[in-house]
Each structure stands twice: as C-alpha cells, then as structure tokens.
Amino acid sequence: MRFLYIGSGLCGPDEPLSSFRLIPQGWSFGESSMVRVRIPDDVCIEFFNRYYTTNDNRPVRDFNPIVVAKFNSKLRVDSNLTQKWELELQPHQFHEVMHERGYRGAVRFGYLNADQYAFYYAHIKTAYQIKKIPKDTKKFDGFWKDEDYTAHAKYVDAVREIMQDDKYAPLRNMSDKQIMDMYGCECFFHTCDNRLKDFPDRIIKSKLDDQLRWRSLLST
C-alpha cells in the first residue's frame, strides 16, 4: 500500500482513478492542496516521468481519498476541505476556501499566513535558500552569507561561461550574488525542495534573455 496524490484542479470523488496522474510525495512542489489516495498493493500502477498512471477504473472514493493542504512546506490532512470536496467543491476552488481563512498560496511553501506571506514576498529572490518560512520572521538570520555563495560558485561559473557570448555582454557587470540569486530563483520554481540543480544551457540562456529584455524596458 502507498499514498499517492492527485493534483488535478478538476477531480470528483466519483470519477475513475484512471483519469488522473498519481503524484508521489515530494514531486508536488507546485501544488498547495491535493487529494491523497491510498493505493493497495494489488492495484497495477506504472511510473512515467515523475508520476504514476493506472488503468483501474474504480471511482476515486474507493481509495480512501482525503484532501491534504501544504502549510509552510508541511502537508496536513484537512478534514474541512475533504468534506467540502465530497460535496462537489472542485480542487481548483480550494484556494478560495483557504483565502477566506486568511491564507495565501506560495510556490513550494504552500499556504502561508499574512506575516509569513509578507516575509516570502519581501525575500522572493532568496527564498530558494530556505526550506520553510521561519517562525520569527523579524529576527531571522538564515539567508546565505558570503561563504555560502562562494560554496556554490559552480553555478555562477556556468552562467559566466554562457555570458562569453557577445549577446550577453551587457549582463557581465552582474555580481556573483546577483547571478546566483537569478539561478537559485529559477531552481526554486523547478524543484520540489531547496536543492539546487544543474540546468541545461537553454534554460540559463532563457533567463539571461529575460534579463536583457528587462534592461531594455528600463532603458526606454
């Protein structure tokens, strides 16, 4: 038996399980709330590109579905959302309920209260450096120091290598910290935790192209 998650915005209890991708925990970085299902060992599932599929056509309600919400990086069972879902509230509407409760959604962290969200928004360029929003947002001192940036210099080196193209000459005055934060922020939106990854050149070039367009707009 294993727990898997349905991240689709349209999913009802009576729809067949085979209609959905089944996401393992840890690969759902973009989802703030999901429907968790319990898959017995006798159900045939196939793994493909970070998710599972099945041909089992029994309804989702046959797999002990429960709505889970991510609060500041931690998944929690939400009985109230589960009840509303069972009464036809669609997953794409969960954020409306959470909004009424005073929460806002943030990539990877999930739902945050007002203070947490304000901290996240104020530090969005360096949010890749932390696993969760700190309890004491006013005294937090956990962002990278100079030595931490130095320890991740290989990512800066990869970007500067691409900057040798004359096209990117206007960006060569970016500091190592600016480059690292650009790279790390991109990782933030591509990974399910705070681990950095090695990007192919095309992704780095795309971010540098964005930087060129932004500078061009500011200069007009």
Short mmCIF file of C-alpha atoms in Angstrom, two decimals:
data_model
loop_
_atom_site.label_atom_id
_atom_site.label_comp_id
_atom_site.label_asym_id
_atom_site.label_seq_id
_atom_site.Cartn_x
_atom_site.Cartn_y
_atom_site.Cartn_z
CA MET A 1 0.00 0.00 0.00
CA ARG A 2 1.21 3.50 -0.76
CA PHE A 3 -0.13 7.04 -0.64
CA LEU A 4 -0.20 8.97 -3.90
CA TYR A 5 -1.64 12.36 -4.71
CA ILE A 6 -3.95 13.84 -7.33
CA GLY A 7 -3.02 17.39 -8.20
CA SER A 8 -5.62 17.98 -10.90
CA GLY A 9 -7.82 21.04 -10.49
CA LEU A 10 -10.80 19.03 -11.69
CA CYS A 11 -11.36 15.84 -9.72
CA GLY A 12 -14.54 14.49 -8.16
CA PRO A 13 -14.99 11.52 -5.82
CA ASP A 14 -16.93 9.57 -8.44
CA GLU A 15 -14.51 9.99 -11.32
CA PRO A 16 -12.36 6.98 -12.29
CA LEU A 17 -8.90 6.79 -10.77
CA SER A 18 -7.52 6.05 -14.25
CA SER A 19 -8.32 9.63 -15.30
CA PHE A 20 -5.57 11.13 -13.17
CA ARG A 21 -1.85 11.30 -12.79
CA LEU A 22 -0.84 9.97 -9.39
CA ILE A 23 1.96 12.02 -7.89
CA PRO A 24 4.42 10.67 -5.31
CA GLN A 25 5.01 12.82 -2.25
CA GLY A 26 7.95 15.09 -2.88
CA TRP A 27 7.16 15.70 -6.55
CA SER A 28 4.24 18.02 -5.92
CA PHE A 29 6.15 21.25 -5.37
CA GLY A 30 3.66 23.33 -7.35
CA GLU A 31 0.57 22.12 -5.50
CA SER A 32 -0.70 23.77 -2.33
CA SER A 33 -3.54 21.28 -1.91
CA MET A 34 -4.19 17.82 -3.34
CA VAL A 35 -6.37 14.76 -2.98
CA ARG A 36 -4.46 11.94 -1.31
CA VAL A 37 -5.44 8.39 -2.25
CA ARG A 38 -4.36 5.10 -0.73
CA ILE A 39 -3.32 2.63 -3.42
CA PRO A 40 -3.43 -1.06 -2.39
CA ASP A 41 -0.63 -3.36 -3.48
CA ASP A 42 -2.92 -5.22 -5.87
CA VAL A 43 -3.56 -2.11 -7.98
CA CYS A 44 -1.32 -2.03 -11.03
CA ILE A 45 0.43 1.32 -11.46
CA GLU A 46 3.12 2.38 -13.90
CA PHE A 47 5.72 5.05 -13.29
CA PHE A 48 6.34 7.62 -16.00
CA ASN A 49 8.19 10.93 -15.83
CA ARG A 50 7.74 11.56 -12.09
CA TYR A 51 4.16 10.32 -11.76
CA TYR A 52 2.16 7.09 -11.86
CA THR A 53 -0.76 6.05 -14.02
CA THR A 54 -3.22 3.19 -13.68
CA ASN A 55 -5.93 1.54 -15.73
CA ASP A 56 -8.04 0.94 -12.64
CA ASN A 57 -11.45 2.47 -13.39
CA ARG A 58 -12.90 2.34 -9.91
CA PRO A 59 -14.00 5.75 -8.58
CA VAL A 60 -11.59 7.85 -6.56
CA ARG A 61 -13.83 7.48 -3.50
CA ASP A 62 -12.91 3.77 -3.37
CA PHE A 63 -9.32 4.69 -2.48
CA ASN A 64 -9.88 6.44 0.86
CA PRO A 65 -9.43 9.94 -0.57
CA ILE A 66 -8.52 12.77 1.80
CA VAL A 67 -7.69 16.37 0.93
CA VAL A 68 -4.29 17.48 2.16
CA ALA A 69 -3.06 21.05 2.23
CA LYS A 70 0.53 22.23 2.40
CA PHE A 71 1.11 24.69 5.22
CA ASN A 72 4.57 26.27 5.10
CA SER A 73 6.11 23.22 3.39
CA LYS A 74 4.32 20.60 5.52
CA LEU A 75 1.40 18.52 4.26
CA ARG A 76 -1.53 18.24 6.64
CA VAL A 77 -4.86 16.43 6.37
CA ASP A 78 -7.66 18.98 6.03
CA SER A 79 -10.96 17.45 7.13
CA ASN A 80 -12.95 20.57 6.33
CA LEU A 81 -11.70 20.71 2.75
CA THR A 82 -12.33 16.98 2.42
CA GLN A 83 -15.97 17.43 3.43
CA LYS A 84 -16.42 20.32 1.00
CA TRP A 85 -14.77 18.29 -1.77
CA GLU A 86 -17.13 15.39 -1.12
CA LEU A 87 -19.99 17.88 -1.56
CA GLU A 88 -18.71 18.84 -5.05
CA LEU A 89 -16.15 21.57 -4.31
CA GLN A 90 -13.52 21.18 -7.03
CA PRO A 91 -9.77 21.22 -6.17
CA HIS A 92 -9.24 24.39 -8.21
CA GLN A 93 -11.58 26.08 -5.71
CA PHE A 94 -9.66 25.01 -2.60
CA HIS A 95 -7.62 28.22 -2.65
CA GLU A 96 -10.85 30.23 -2.29
CA VAL A 97 -11.62 28.46 0.98
CA MET A 98 -8.07 28.97 2.18
CA HIS A 99 -8.24 32.64 1.19
CA GLU A 100 -11.32 33.02 3.38
CA ARG A 101 -9.33 31.51 6.24
CA GLY A 102 -6.65 34.18 5.80
CA TYR A 103 -4.03 32.15 3.92
CA ARG A 104 -2.20 32.90 0.67
CA GLY A 105 -0.51 30.33 -1.56
CA ALA A 106 3.20 30.50 -2.40
CA VAL A 107 5.16 28.22 -4.72
CA ARG A 108 6.73 25.31 -2.88
CA PHE A 109 5.87 26.61 0.59
CA GLY A 110 2.13 26.17 0.11
CA TYR A 111 -0.29 28.18 2.24
CA LEU A 112 1.12 30.96 4.40
CA ASN A 113 -0.49 33.28 6.93
CA ALA A 114 -0.30 37.04 6.39
CA ASP A 115 3.04 37.54 8.19
CA GLN A 116 4.64 34.54 6.51
CA TYR A 117 3.46 35.66 3.08
CA ALA A 118 4.76 39.18 3.62
CA PHE A 119 8.17 37.72 4.50
CA TYR A 120 8.10 35.44 1.46
CA TYR A 121 7.18 38.29 -0.88
CA ALA A 122 9.87 40.56 0.56
CA HIS A 123 12.55 37.88 0.07
CA ILE A 124 11.32 36.14 -3.05
CA LYS A 125 14.72 36.45 -4.79
CA THR A 126 16.45 34.50 -2.00
CA ALA A 127 13.59 32.21 -0.96
CA TYR A 128 15.40 29.36 -2.71
CA GLN A 129 17.86 29.32 0.20
CA ILE A 130 15.38 28.19 2.87
CA LYS A 131 13.16 25.15 3.39
CA LYS A 132 10.32 26.93 5.16
CA ILE A 133 9.30 30.37 6.32
CA PRO A 134 10.76 30.96 9.81
CA LYS A 135 8.51 31.26 12.86
CA ASP A 136 10.14 34.53 13.87
CA THR A 137 10.26 36.47 10.61
CA LYS A 138 11.59 39.62 12.26
CA LYS A 139 14.74 38.08 13.71
CA PHE A 140 15.53 35.53 11.01
CA ASP A 141 19.19 35.44 10.01
CA GLY A 142 19.30 32.25 7.98
CA PHE A 143 19.89 33.55 4.49
CA TRP A 144 23.22 32.82 2.84
CA LYS A 145 26.40 34.57 3.92
CA ASP A 146 29.34 35.30 1.62
CA GLU A 147 30.86 31.88 2.27
CA ASP A 148 27.63 30.17 1.24
CA TYR A 149 27.63 31.97 -2.08
CA THR A 150 31.27 31.01 -2.57
CA ALA A 151 30.46 27.36 -1.87
CA HIS A 152 28.02 27.34 -4.80
CA ALA A 153 30.34 29.10 -7.25
CA LYS A 154 29.98 26.33 -9.85
CA TYR A 155 26.54 27.64 -10.76
CA VAL A 156 27.88 31.17 -11.20
CA ASP A 157 30.72 29.80 -13.31
CA ALA A 158 28.23 28.01 -15.58
CA VAL A 159 26.36 31.25 -16.16
CA ARG A 160 29.50 33.31 -16.74
CA GLU A 161 30.67 30.75 -19.30
CA ILE A 162 27.48 31.32 -21.29
CA MET A 163 27.93 35.08 -20.87
CA GLN A 164 31.02 34.85 -23.07
CA ASP A 165 28.60 35.05 -25.96
CA ASP A 166 28.70 38.68 -27.15
CA LYS A 167 24.92 38.76 -26.95
CA TYR A 168 25.18 38.77 -23.17
CA ALA A 169 27.96 41.32 -22.86
CA PRO A 170 25.57 43.90 -21.28
CA LEU A 171 24.99 41.48 -18.37
CA ARG A 172 28.61 40.83 -17.48
CA ASN A 173 28.56 43.52 -14.82
CA MET A 174 26.17 41.40 -12.73
CA SER A 175 27.72 40.46 -9.41
CA ASP A 176 28.24 36.83 -8.45
CA LYS A 177 25.45 37.19 -5.87
CA GLN A 178 23.04 38.55 -8.47
CA ILE A 179 23.85 35.68 -10.81
CA MET A 180 23.50 33.10 -8.04
CA ASP A 181 20.17 34.52 -6.91
CA MET A 182 18.91 34.51 -10.50
CA TYR A 183 20.00 30.88 -10.88
CA GLY A 184 18.66 29.85 -7.48
CA CYS A 185 15.33 31.54 -8.07
CA GLU A 186 14.94 29.53 -11.25
CA CYS A 187 15.67 26.36 -9.30
CA PHE A 188 13.04 27.43 -6.78
CA PHE A 189 10.36 27.22 -9.45
CA HIS A 190 11.63 23.91 -10.91
CA THR A 191 12.27 21.75 -7.84
CA CYS A 192 10.18 20.38 -5.01
CA ASP A 193 12.63 21.28 -2.24
CA ASN A 194 15.52 23.68 -1.73
CA ARG A 195 18.12 21.64 -3.56
CA LEU A 196 19.85 23.30 -6.48
CA LYS A 197 20.05 21.50 -9.81
CA ASP A 198 22.25 21.68 -12.89
CA PHE A 199 20.31 23.35 -15.66
CA PRO A 200 20.93 22.81 -19.37
CA ASP A 201 22.33 25.83 -21.21
CA ARG A 202 18.99 26.58 -22.88
CA ILE A 203 17.32 27.33 -19.52
CA ILE A 204 20.17 29.59 -18.42
CA LYS A 205 20.07 31.39 -21.76
CA SER A 206 16.33 31.87 -21.40
CA LYS A 207 16.82 33.57 -18.03
CA LEU A 208 19.59 35.74 -19.42
CA ASP A 209 17.34 36.70 -22.31
CA ASP A 210 14.73 37.76 -19.75
CA GLN A 211 17.35 39.91 -18.06
CA LEU A 212 18.23 41.54 -21.38
CA ARG A 213 14.57 42.30 -22.12
CA TRP A 214 14.10 43.73 -18.64
CA ARG A 215 17.10 46.03 -19.01
CA SER A 216 15.89 47.12 -22.39
CA LEU A 217 12.49 48.07 -20.95
CA LEU A 218 14.09 50.03 -18.12
CA SER A 219 16.27 51.98 -20.53
CA THR A 220 13.36 53.14 -22.72
#
